[in-house]
Coordinates of C-alpha atoms in Angstrom, one line a residue:
Chain A
M1 CA 117.0 124.1 83.5
I2 CA 116.9 122.0 86.6
T3 CA 118.3 124.8 88.6
T4 CA 115.7 127.4 87.6
F5 CA 113.1 124.7 88.1
L6 CA 114.3 124.2 91.7
I7 CA 114.8 127.9 92.6
D8 CA 111.5 129.1 91.1
S9 CA 109.8 126.5 93.2
L10 CA 110.3 128.4 96.5
D11 CA 107.7 130.8 97.8
R12 CA 108.6 133.5 100.3
R13 CA 108.2 131.1 103.3
G14 CA 110.3 128.5 101.5
R15 CA 113.1 131.0 100.9
I16 CA 113.1 131.9 104.6
V17 CA 113.3 128.2 105.6
V18 CA 116.2 127.5 103.2
G19 CA 118.0 130.7 104.3
L20 CA 117.6 129.7 108.0
L21 CA 118.9 126.2 107.3
V22 CA 121.9 127.5 105.5
A23 CA 122.6 130.0 108.3
L24 CA 122.2 127.1 110.9
A25 CA 124.7 125.0 108.9
L26 CA 127.3 127.8 109.2
L27 CA 126.5 129.4 112.6
V28 CA 126.0 126.4 114.8
P29 CA 129.3 124.6 113.9
A30 CA 131.0 128.0 114.3
G31 CA 129.4 128.4 117.7
N32 CA 130.8 125.0 118.6
L33 CA 134.3 125.2 117.2
L34 CA 135.2 128.9 117.2
V35 CA 133.3 130.5 120.2
P36 CA 135.1 129.7 123.4
E37 CA 133.3 127.7 126.2
G38 CA 131.6 130.0 128.6
N39 CA 130.5 132.5 126.0
V40 CA 126.7 132.8 125.6
F41 CA 127.1 131.9 121.9
H42 CA 129.0 128.7 122.6
V43 CA 127.2 125.6 121.4
S44 CA 128.3 122.5 123.3
T45 CA 129.1 119.3 121.3
Y46 CA 126.2 117.6 123.1
Q47 CA 123.8 120.3 121.9
L48 CA 125.3 120.3 118.4
T49 CA 124.8 116.5 118.0
L50 CA 121.3 116.7 119.5
C51 CA 120.3 119.4 117.1
G52 CA 121.9 117.4 114.2
K53 CA 119.7 114.5 115.2
Y54 CA 116.6 116.7 115.1
L55 CA 117.5 117.8 111.7
T56 CA 117.6 114.3 110.4
Y57 CA 114.2 113.7 112.0
A58 CA 112.9 116.8 110.3
L59 CA 114.0 115.3 106.9
L60 CA 112.2 112.1 107.8
A61 CA 109.1 114.1 108.7
L62 CA 109.3 116.0 105.4
S63 CA 109.4 112.7 103.5
V64 CA 106.3 111.4 105.4
D65 CA 104.5 114.7 104.7
L66 CA 105.3 114.4 101.0
V67 CA 103.3 111.2 100.7
W68 CA 100.7 111.8 103.4
G69 CA 100.1 115.5 103.3
Y70 CA 100.1 115.8 99.6
C71 CA 99.0 112.5 98.2
G72 CA 97.0 111.1 101.1
I73 CA 99.1 108.0 101.5
L74 CA 99.4 107.5 105.3
S75 CA 102.6 105.6 105.7
L76 CA 103.0 104.0 109.1
G77 CA 106.2 102.4 108.0
H78 CA 108.5 105.2 106.9
G79 CA 110.9 104.3 109.7
A80 CA 111.8 101.2 107.6
F81 CA 113.3 103.4 104.8
F82 CA 115.0 105.6 107.4
A83 CA 116.5 102.5 109.1
L84 CA 117.6 101.0 105.7
G85 CA 119.5 104.2 104.9
G86 CA 120.9 104.1 108.3
Y87 CA 122.1 100.5 108.0
A88 CA 123.7 101.2 104.6
M89 CA 125.7 104.0 106.3
G90 CA 126.3 101.8 109.3
M91 CA 127.8 99.1 107.1
Y92 CA 130.2 101.6 105.6
L93 CA 131.2 102.8 109.1
M94 CA 131.7 99.2 110.2
R95 CA 134.1 98.5 107.4
Q96 CA 136.0 101.6 108.2
I97 CA 136.9 100.1 111.6
G98 CA 139.3 97.6 110.0
T99 CA 141.8 96.1 112.4
R100 CA 140.8 98.4 115.2
G101 CA 138.0 96.1 116.2
V102 CA 138.2 93.8 119.3
Y103 CA 139.1 90.8 117.2
A104 CA 141.3 92.9 114.8
D105 CA 140.0 91.1 111.7
P106 CA 141.0 93.2 108.7
L107 CA 137.9 92.3 106.8
L108 CA 135.1 91.0 109.1
P109 CA 133.3 93.2 111.6
D110 CA 133.5 92.0 115.2
F111 CA 130.0 90.5 115.3
M112 CA 130.8 88.2 112.3
V113 CA 134.1 87.0 113.9
F114 CA 132.1 86.4 117.1
L115 CA 129.6 84.3 115.1
N116 CA 132.4 82.3 113.6
W117 CA 131.8 83.6 110.1
K118 CA 134.7 82.9 107.8
E119 CA 134.0 85.4 105.0
L120 CA 132.2 88.6 104.3
P121 CA 128.6 88.0 103.0
W122 CA 128.1 89.2 99.4
F123 CA 125.8 92.0 100.5
W124 CA 128.6 93.5 102.6
Q125 CA 130.9 93.7 99.5
G126 CA 131.6 97.2 98.3
F127 CA 130.6 98.9 101.5
D128 CA 134.2 99.8 102.2
M129 CA 133.8 102.4 99.4
A130 CA 132.1 105.6 100.5
W131 CA 130.5 106.3 97.1
Y132 CA 129.1 102.8 96.9
A133 CA 127.6 103.1 100.5
L134 CA 126.1 106.5 99.7
L135 CA 124.6 105.1 96.5
M136 CA 123.0 102.3 98.6
V137 CA 121.7 104.8 101.1
V138 CA 119.4 106.0 98.3
L139 CA 119.0 102.9 96.2
V140 CA 118.1 100.3 98.9
P141 CA 115.1 102.2 100.4
G142 CA 114.2 103.5 96.9
L143 CA 114.1 100.1 95.4
L144 CA 112.2 98.6 98.2
A145 CA 109.7 101.4 98.0
L146 CA 109.5 101.0 94.2
V147 CA 108.7 97.3 94.4
F148 CA 106.4 97.6 97.4
G149 CA 104.6 100.6 95.9
W150 CA 104.3 99.0 92.5
L151 CA 102.6 96.0 93.9
S152 CA 100.3 97.9 96.2
F153 CA 99.4 100.9 94.1
R154 CA 98.8 98.7 91.0
S155 CA 96.4 96.6 93.1
R156 CA 94.8 99.8 94.3
V157 CA 95.4 99.2 97.9
T158 CA 94.5 102.5 99.6
G159 CA 93.6 104.2 102.8
V160 CA 93.8 102.2 106.0
Y161 CA 94.7 99.0 104.3
L162 CA 97.8 100.5 102.8
S163 CA 98.7 102.0 106.2
I164 CA 98.4 98.5 107.7
I165 CA 100.7 96.9 105.2
T166 CA 103.3 99.6 105.6
Q167 CA 103.2 98.8 109.3
A168 CA 103.6 95.1 108.5
L169 CA 106.5 95.9 106.2
T170 CA 108.5 97.7 108.9
Y171 CA 107.5 95.0 111.5
A172 CA 108.7 92.2 109.2
L173 CA 112.0 94.0 108.7
L174 CA 112.3 94.5 112.5
L175 CA 112.0 90.8 113.0
A176 CA 114.3 90.0 110.2
F177 CA 117.0 92.3 111.4
F178 CA 116.8 90.9 114.9
R179 CA 118.1 87.6 113.6
N180 CA 121.8 87.1 113.8
D181 CA 121.7 85.0 110.6
M182 CA 120.7 88.1 108.6
G183 CA 124.2 89.4 108.9
F184 CA 123.4 92.9 110.3
G185 CA 124.6 92.4 113.8
G186 CA 121.2 91.1 115.1
N187 CA 119.9 92.6 118.3
N188 CA 122.9 94.8 118.9
G189 CA 123.0 96.3 115.4
L190 CA 126.1 98.1 114.2
T191 CA 128.1 100.3 116.5
D192 CA 131.6 101.2 117.8
F193 CA 132.2 103.3 114.7
K194 CA 135.7 104.9 114.4
D195 CA 136.0 106.9 111.2
I196 CA 133.9 108.5 108.5
L197 CA 135.6 109.4 105.2
G198 CA 138.9 109.1 107.0
Y199 CA 138.0 111.5 109.9
P200 CA 137.6 110.3 113.5
I201 CA 133.8 110.2 114.0
Q202 CA 134.0 111.5 117.6
A203 CA 136.1 114.5 116.8
P204 CA 134.5 117.9 117.2
G205 CA 135.3 118.9 113.7
T206 CA 133.6 115.8 112.3
R207 CA 130.6 116.3 114.4
A208 CA 130.3 119.9 113.3
A209 CA 130.6 118.8 109.7
L210 CA 127.9 116.1 110.2
F211 CA 125.6 118.8 111.6
A212 CA 126.2 121.1 108.7
A213 CA 125.6 118.2 106.3
S214 CA 122.3 117.5 108.0
A215 CA 121.2 121.1 107.8
L216 CA 122.2 121.4 104.1
M217 CA 120.6 118.1 103.2
L218 CA 117.4 119.2 104.9
A219 CA 117.6 122.4 102.8
I220 CA 118.1 120.4 99.6
G221 CA 115.3 118.0 100.5
F222 CA 113.1 121.0 101.2
V223 CA 113.8 122.6 97.8
I224 CA 113.1 119.3 96.0
A225 CA 109.9 118.7 97.9
S226 CA 108.8 122.3 97.2
A227 CA 109.6 121.9 93.5
V228 CA 107.6 118.7 93.4
V229 CA 104.5 120.0 95.2
R230 CA 104.4 123.2 93.2
S231 CA 104.7 121.5 89.9
K232 CA 101.8 120.2 87.8
L233 CA 102.7 116.8 89.2
G234 CA 102.2 118.1 92.7
K235 CA 98.8 119.4 91.7
V236 CA 97.9 116.0 90.4
L237 CA 99.0 114.5 93.7
V238 CA 96.7 116.7 95.6
A239 CA 93.9 115.8 93.1
I240 CA 94.6 112.2 93.8
R241 CA 94.4 112.9 97.6
D242 CA 91.1 114.6 97.2
A243 CA 89.3 112.6 94.5
E244 CA 91.3 109.6 93.3
S245 CA 88.8 108.1 90.9
R246 CA 88.1 111.5 89.3
T247 CA 91.8 111.8 88.6
R248 CA 91.8 108.4 86.9
F249 CA 88.8 109.4 84.7
I250 CA 90.6 112.5 83.6
G251 CA 93.3 110.1 82.2
Y252 CA 96.0 110.2 84.9
R253 CA 97.6 106.9 85.8
V254 CA 97.2 107.4 89.5
E255 CA 99.6 104.5 90.4
H256 CA 102.5 106.0 88.5
Y257 CA 102.1 109.3 90.3
K258 CA 101.9 107.6 93.7
L259 CA 104.9 105.5 92.8
F260 CA 106.9 108.5 91.9
V261 CA 106.3 110.4 95.1
W262 CA 106.4 107.3 97.3
T263 CA 109.9 106.3 95.9
L264 CA 111.2 109.8 96.2
S265 CA 110.0 110.0 99.7
A266 CA 111.6 106.7 100.6
A267 CA 114.9 107.8 99.2
M268 CA 114.7 111.0 101.2
A269 CA 114.0 109.0 104.4
G270 CA 117.0 106.8 103.6
I271 CA 119.2 109.9 103.4
A272 CA 117.9 111.1 106.7
G273 CA 118.7 107.7 108.3
A274 CA 122.2 107.8 106.8
L275 CA 122.9 111.2 108.4
Y276 CA 121.3 110.1 111.7
V277 CA 123.5 107.0 112.3
P278 CA 127.0 108.6 112.4
Q279 CA 125.6 111.3 114.8
V280 CA 124.1 108.9 117.3
G281 CA 126.8 106.3 116.8
I282 CA 124.6 103.2 116.5
I283 CA 122.0 101.6 114.3
N284 CA 120.0 98.7 115.6
P285 CA 116.6 97.0 114.7
S286 CA 114.7 99.2 117.1
E287 CA 114.7 101.8 114.3
F288 CA 112.3 99.5 112.5
D289 CA 109.9 99.5 115.4
P290 CA 106.4 100.4 114.1
A291 CA 106.1 102.9 117.0
A292 CA 109.0 104.9 115.6
S293 CA 107.2 105.2 112.3
I294 CA 104.0 106.3 114.0
E295 CA 106.0 108.9 116.0
A296 CA 107.1 110.4 112.7
V297 CA 103.5 110.7 111.6
I298 CA 102.7 112.5 114.8
W299 CA 105.5 115.0 114.2
V300 CA 103.9 115.8 110.8
A301 CA 100.5 116.1 112.3
V302 CA 101.7 118.4 115.1
G303 CA 103.6 120.6 112.7
G304 CA 100.9 120.8 110.1
R305 CA 100.5 118.3 107.3
G306 CA 100.2 119.4 103.7
T307 CA 102.5 122.2 104.4
L308 CA 106.3 121.9 103.8
V309 CA 107.3 123.9 106.9
G310 CA 105.0 122.0 109.2
P311 CA 106.9 118.7 109.4
L312 CA 110.2 120.5 110.1
I313 CA 108.7 122.5 113.0
G314 CA 106.8 119.4 114.2
A315 CA 109.8 117.1 114.2
V316 CA 112.0 119.6 116.1
A317 CA 109.3 120.7 118.6
V318 CA 108.1 117.2 119.5
N319 CA 111.7 115.8 119.8
F320 CA 112.7 118.8 121.9
G321 CA 109.8 118.0 124.1
K322 CA 110.8 114.3 124.2
T323 CA 114.3 115.1 125.2
W324 CA 113.1 117.4 128.0
F325 CA 110.3 115.1 129.1
T326 CA 112.3 111.9 129.1
G327 CA 114.9 113.8 131.3
V328 CA 112.4 115.1 133.8
L329 CA 109.5 112.7 133.8
P330 CA 110.4 109.7 131.7
E331 CA 107.4 107.6 132.6
V332 CA 105.0 110.3 131.5
W333 CA 106.4 110.9 128.0
L334 CA 104.3 108.3 126.1
Y335 CA 101.1 109.6 127.7
A336 CA 102.1 113.1 126.9
L337 CA 102.8 112.2 123.2
G338 CA 99.4 110.4 123.0
A339 CA 97.6 113.4 124.5
L340 CA 99.4 115.7 122.1
F341 CA 98.3 113.7 119.2
V342 CA 94.7 113.7 120.4
V343 CA 94.7 117.4 121.1
V344 CA 96.2 118.3 117.7
T345 CA 93.8 116.0 115.8
L346 CA 90.8 117.6 117.6
F347 CA 91.8 121.2 117.9
L348 CA 94.6 121.9 115.5
P349 CA 93.8 119.9 112.4
R350 CA 96.5 121.8 110.5
G351 CA 99.0 121.7 113.3
I352 CA 101.3 124.5 114.5
V353 CA 101.5 126.0 111.0
G354 CA 97.7 126.2 110.7
L355 CA 97.5 127.9 114.1
W356 CA 100.2 130.4 113.1
D357 CA 98.4 131.2 109.9
K358 CA 95.2 131.7 111.8
L359 CA 96.7 134.0 114.4
V360 CA 99.1 136.0 112.2
T361 CA 97.3 136.4 109.0
G362 CA 94.0 136.7 110.9
R363 CA 92.0 135.2 108.1
A364 CA 92.4 131.9 106.2
K365 CA 94.1 132.3 102.9
P366 CA 93.0 130.1 100.0
A367 CA 96.1 127.9 100.3
V368 CA 95.3 127.4 103.9
E369 CA 91.8 126.2 103.2
A370 CA 93.2 124.1 100.4
N371 CA 94.8 121.9 102.9
G372 CA 91.9 122.0 105.3
A373 CA 89.6 120.5 102.6
G374 CA 92.2 117.9 101.8
R375 CA 92.5 117.0 105.4
Q376 CA 88.8 115.9 105.6
T377 CA 89.0 113.7 102.6
G378 CA 92.4 112.4 103.6
E379 CA 91.0 111.3 106.9
A380 CA 88.0 109.7 105.4
A381 CA 90.3 107.7 103.0
Chain B
M1 CA 79.6 90.5 64.9
T2 CA 82.1 93.4 64.8
D3 CA 81.0 94.3 61.3
K4 CA 77.9 95.9 62.8
A5 CA 80.2 98.1 64.8
E6 CA 81.8 99.5 61.7
G7 CA 81.3 103.3 61.5
S8 CA 79.9 103.5 65.0
L9 CA 81.5 105.6 67.7
L10 CA 80.3 103.5 70.6
Y11 CA 79.0 99.9 70.2
L12 CA 77.6 97.8 73.1
D13 CA 76.4 94.4 72.1
D14 CA 74.8 91.8 74.4
V15 CA 76.5 93.2 77.5
S16 CA 75.7 91.7 80.9
V17 CA 77.1 92.2 84.3
S18 CA 76.1 90.8 87.7
F19 CA 76.9 91.9 91.2
D20 CA 76.4 89.1 93.8
G21 CA 73.8 87.5 91.6
F22 CA 72.0 90.7 90.8
R23 CA 72.0 91.4 87.1
A24 CA 72.6 95.1 86.9
I25 CA 73.0 95.0 83.1
N26 CA 71.1 92.4 81.2
R27 CA 72.0 91.8 77.5
L28 CA 72.2 95.5 76.8
S29 CA 72.9 96.6 73.3
L30 CA 73.3 100.2 72.2
V31 CA 74.9 101.9 69.2
L32 CA 76.0 105.5 69.1
E33 CA 76.9 107.2 65.8
P34 CA 79.7 109.7 65.6
G35 CA 78.4 113.2 66.3
E36 CA 75.2 111.8 67.8
M37 CA 73.7 113.1 71.0
R38 CA 71.6 110.6 73.0
A39 CA 69.6 110.9 76.2
I40 CA 69.2 107.9 78.4
I41 CA 66.4 107.7 80.8
G42 CA 65.0 105.0 83.1
P43 CA 63.9 104.5 86.7
N44 CA 66.3 104.1 89.6
G45 CA 68.2 100.9 89.4
A46 CA 67.7 100.6 85.6
G47 CA 71.5 100.3 85.2
K48 CA 72.3 103.8 83.8
T49 CA 75.3 104.4 86.0
T50 CA 76.6 100.8 85.7
M51 CA 76.5 101.3 81.9
M52 CA 78.7 104.4 82.3
D53 CA 81.0 102.4 84.6
I54 CA 81.4 99.7 81.9
I55 CA 82.1 102.2 79.1
T56 CA 84.7 104.1 81.2
G57 CA 86.5 100.9 82.5
K58 CA 85.4 101.1 86.1
T59 CA 83.4 97.9 85.8
R60 CA 84.3 94.9 83.7
P61 CA 81.3 93.3 82.0
D62 CA 80.8 89.5 82.4
T63 CA 79.9 89.0 78.8
G64 CA 79.4 91.1 75.7
D65 CA 81.3 93.5 73.4
V66 CA 82.1 97.1 74.2
L67 CA 83.8 98.8 71.2
F68 CA 84.9 102.4 70.7
D69 CA 85.4 103.7 67.2
G70 CA 84.2 100.4 65.8
S71 CA 87.3 98.5 66.8
V72 CA 88.9 99.4 70.2
D73 CA 87.9 96.9 72.8
L74 CA 87.1 99.0 75.9
T75 CA 86.8 96.0 78.2
R76 CA 90.5 95.4 78.1
L77 CA 91.5 99.0 79.1
D78 CA 91.6 100.8 82.4
E79 CA 90.1 104.1 83.3
A80 CA 93.1 106.2 82.4
A81 CA 93.6 104.5 79.0
I82 CA 89.9 104.9 78.1
A83 CA 90.0 108.6 79.2
N84 CA 93.0 109.1 76.9
L85 CA 91.2 107.5 74.0
G86 CA 88.8 110.4 74.2
I87 CA 86.0 109.3 76.4
G88 CA 85.2 111.9 79.1
R89 CA 82.8 111.4 82.0
K90 CA 80.9 113.7 84.3
F91 CA 79.6 112.2 87.5
Q92 CA 76.2 112.4 89.0
K93 CA 77.5 114.1 92.1
P94 CA 79.7 117.0 90.9
T95 CA 83.3 115.9 91.6
V96 CA 85.8 118.7 91.2
F97 CA 89.2 119.0 92.9
E98 CA 88.0 121.1 95.9
S99 CA 91.4 122.2 97.2
H100 CA 92.5 123.5 93.8
S101 CA 91.4 126.8 92.3
V102 CA 88.9 126.8 89.5
E103 CA 91.6 127.6 87.0
D104 CA 93.8 124.7 88.2
N105 CA 90.9 122.3 87.9
I106 CA 90.6 123.2 84.2
A107 CA 94.4 123.1 83.8
L108 CA 94.6 119.6 85.2
A109 CA 91.9 118.4 82.9
L110 CA 93.4 120.1 79.8
K111 CA 94.5 117.7 77.1
A112 CA 98.2 117.1 77.5
R113 CA 100.6 114.3 78.1
R114 CA 99.6 112.5 81.2
G115 CA 102.9 110.9 82.3
A116 CA 104.3 111.7 85.7
F117 CA 107.6 113.1 84.4
A118 CA 105.8 115.2 81.7
A119 CA 103.8 116.7 84.6
L120 CA 106.8 117.3 86.8
F121 CA 108.6 119.5 84.2
H122 CA 105.4 120.9 82.7
R123 CA 105.3 124.6 82.0
R124 CA 102.0 126.2 81.0
S125 CA 102.3 127.5 77.4
S126 CA 100.5 130.5 76.1
V127 CA 98.4 128.2 73.9
E128 CA 97.3 126.3 77.0
Q129 CA 96.6 129.5 78.9
G130 CA 94.4 130.7 76.0
R131 CA 92.5 127.4 76.0
I132 CA 91.9 127.7 79.7
D133 CA 90.7 131.3 79.4
A134 CA 88.3 130.3 76.6
L135 CA 86.9 127.4 78.6
L136 CA 86.4 129.5 81.7
E137 CA 84.5 132.0 79.5
T138 CA 82.3 129.1 78.1
I139 CA 81.4 127.9 81.6
R140 CA 81.1 131.5 82.8
L141 CA 83.5 131.1 85.7
S142 CA 86.2 133.6 84.4
E143 CA 85.7 135.9 87.4
K144 CA 85.9 133.0 89.8
R145 CA 89.1 131.5 88.4
D146 CA 91.2 132.1 91.5
L147 CA 88.5 130.8 93.9
L148 CA 88.9 127.4 95.4
A149 CA 86.5 125.0 93.7
A150 CA 85.2 124.1 97.2
R151 CA 83.7 127.6 97.4
L152 CA 81.5 127.3 94.3
S153 CA 77.8 126.8 94.4
H154 CA 76.4 123.4 93.4
G155 CA 75.4 124.6 90.0
Q156 CA 78.8 126.2 89.4
K157 CA 80.5 123.0 90.3
Q158 CA 78.4 121.2 87.8
W159 CA 79.5 123.7 85.2
L160 CA 83.1 123.5 86.2
E161 CA 82.9 119.7 85.8
I162 CA 81.5 120.2 82.3
G163 CA 84.4 122.6 81.6
M164 CA 86.9 120.0 82.8
L165 CA 85.2 117.5 80.5
L166 CA 85.6 119.9 77.6
A167 CA 89.2 120.6 78.5
Q168 CA 90.0 116.9 77.9
E169 CA 88.8 117.4 74.3
P170 CA 87.0 114.1 74.3
R171 CA 85.3 112.6 71.3
L172 CA 82.6 111.2 73.4
L173 CA 81.1 112.8 76.6
L174 CA 79.2 110.8 79.1
V175 CA 77.2 113.1 81.3
D176 CA 75.4 111.8 84.3
E177 CA 72.5 113.9 85.5
P178 CA 74.0 117.3 84.6
A179 CA 70.9 119.2 85.8
A180 CA 70.6 117.6 89.2
G181 CA 70.3 120.2 91.9
M182 CA 70.2 123.1 89.4
T183 CA 67.7 125.9 89.3
D184 CA 65.4 126.1 86.3
A185 CA 67.4 128.9 84.7
E186 CA 70.6 126.9 85.2
T187 CA 69.0 123.8 83.8
A188 CA 67.9 125.7 80.7
E189 CA 71.4 127.1 80.2
T190 CA 72.9 123.7 80.7
A191 CA 70.7 122.2 77.9
I192 CA 71.9 125.0 75.6
L193 CA 75.5 124.4 76.5
L194 CA 75.2 120.6 75.9
K195 CA 73.5 121.1 72.5
E196 CA 76.4 123.4 71.6
I197 CA 78.9 120.8 72.6
A198 CA 77.0 118.2 70.6
R199 CA 77.7 120.1 67.4
T200 CA 81.3 118.9 67.5
Q201 CA 81.3 115.9 69.9
S202 CA 79.2 112.9 70.6
V203 CA 77.3 113.1 73.9
V204 CA 75.4 110.6 76.0
V205 CA 73.3 112.2 78.7
V206 CA 71.7 110.3 81.5
E207 CA 68.9 112.3 83.1
H208 CA 65.8 112.1 85.2
D209 CA 64.5 115.6 84.5
M210 CA 62.0 115.2 81.6
T211 CA 61.8 119.0 80.9
F212 CA 65.6 118.9 80.5
V213 CA 65.4 115.8 78.1
R214 CA 62.7 117.6 76.1
A215 CA 64.9 120.7 75.8
L216 CA 67.7 118.5 74.5
D217 CA 65.4 117.3 71.7
V218 CA 67.4 114.2 70.8
K219 CA 66.9 110.4 70.4
V220 CA 66.0 108.8 73.7
T221 CA 66.9 105.4 75.0
V222 CA 64.8 104.0 77.9
L223 CA 66.6 101.6 80.2
H224 CA 64.8 99.2 82.4
E225 CA 66.2 96.4 84.6
G226 CA 69.5 96.6 82.8
S227 CA 68.4 96.4 79.2
V228 CA 66.9 98.7 76.5
L229 CA 63.1 99.0 76.8
A230 CA 62.5 101.4 74.1
E231 CA 64.3 103.8 71.8
G232 CA 63.1 106.8 69.7
S233 CA 62.0 110.4 70.1
L234 CA 60.8 111.5 73.5
D235 CA 57.2 111.7 72.3
A236 CA 57.4 108.2 70.8
V237 CA 58.9 106.5 73.9
S238 CA 56.6 108.4 76.3
S239 CA 53.6 107.1 74.5
N240 CA 55.0 103.6 74.4
P241 CA 52.7 101.4 76.7
K242 CA 55.7 99.4 78.1
V243 CA 57.4 102.6 79.1
I244 CA 54.3 104.0 80.7
E245 CA 53.9 100.8 82.6
V246 CA 57.4 100.9 84.0
Y247 CA 57.2 104.5 85.0
L248 CA 53.6 104.6 86.3
G249 CA 52.6 100.9 86.7
R250 CA 53.7 100.5 90.2

């Protein structure tokens, strides 16, 4: 039943996206591992890892769009869930190092030995087991979102006030994780990873597998998001976005609906973070930086919010631009990003996807206007 | 005190509410029998909308009893719980879900389990589809079912909202200025529609338009400064000197 529920949920565009992601998961690693260097179809390990990172960003963007584009909850703190998922993965990777650390302690990661800690803190227990760590990747961001969401949605905190407290949430976590006493490596975070699931993390094969996992996870996330937004629940979410009190007077418990999509979205962001960390090789408190969360919102805006394809396109396009810009004109990047956001907000309210629909289909389809109408109320909220 | 509520559908007794010292509702009492249709009139600021807010759980009264069905205390419930008890509300300004199609607007309002997981796995049954089709027929929007609600005219939005109200299958309908912004023909049709609804459900209509109230031909309650000034047939209340003074005296 669940399978048909998920497969039925894809429209034509959705099937293309999932097909492309599956193809990417197969072809890019093949281009890296099987095609010899020098061939036009060869993908370098650098390119592979970079693209893998973009895919995890795309999953983060999708999670932001799910709450913002479809339910009008503008989260400026989704980086917190991403980082928590990343830390859960980082803790697993730290414990995989074992005696290969500088201090060769079989149990304690290097930074704990350095801080003269004698035993492993309770919250580090269990992270030597992959299944436990993977569970925490979903559970920790999910539970935080559940508690945070329950408190704020029940008190009917909405609009800009909610945005501000999400920002405060990620900032508070930033400050907390900076402290050495927290037990997460402080300023330096977690790094120097060696193995993942027993495979050397730097090996080309492992990197290719991580890329494939990111592409497939994004495809799965896309299918789930699509199933959610196309269900009756998804229609209620849009109803909440457009006319929250009307939805209450029809008898829907708005807070329950928000809590559902908020928690789902946080878990999705956590998974994105967990795939990000082994590919970039480090997780530190800067991932909690409010600016990082705002950047994720910009990806969604640029790609087209309230569409499922938009955040994927936005995340990849903006980050490709960032990689290029910071290589050529590093000091200009932030201005360029700011200008991009202003331009998109003023001239492309529905982002790249909206522009595409306008140019290709020639006329606005009902679904297109649907999101346009939502945008106005969403911005007013 | 609650004995008097016995047998009533809606019972308000000695209800007061103040906002920043302003008494919006002042010792208001009102009883509605099951199956009754009632028109509520009154000048601006008389407390008509605040009264609706109190009944539907949007505003909590400072004092007084608000009972549904003779025993359910509405002051302890939130909007969703009250809606699910069977009290539906239509707003003054038509509020439909603009980015959904006309049909989806009705489908969302259709009486069903309101839980998030029930909605996630919900599949529209043929019974529900039949109900939706019938409702669209009633509000004369069958041809426009695939149109976005945002594209409807003002009058059509009013009708769609009435349709959504009916889809909830409420036992009590609270209708705030249903004829506002409608043409004369639409107003007349709306009166006919409401009278038809009132055959099976209880209806409270708040209205400014006297022609419309006359067309409804029901008991009228006049509100003034948050309490009931007069009650009776439209002819009786409009010849009441106190009512004349309130409407014309200043």
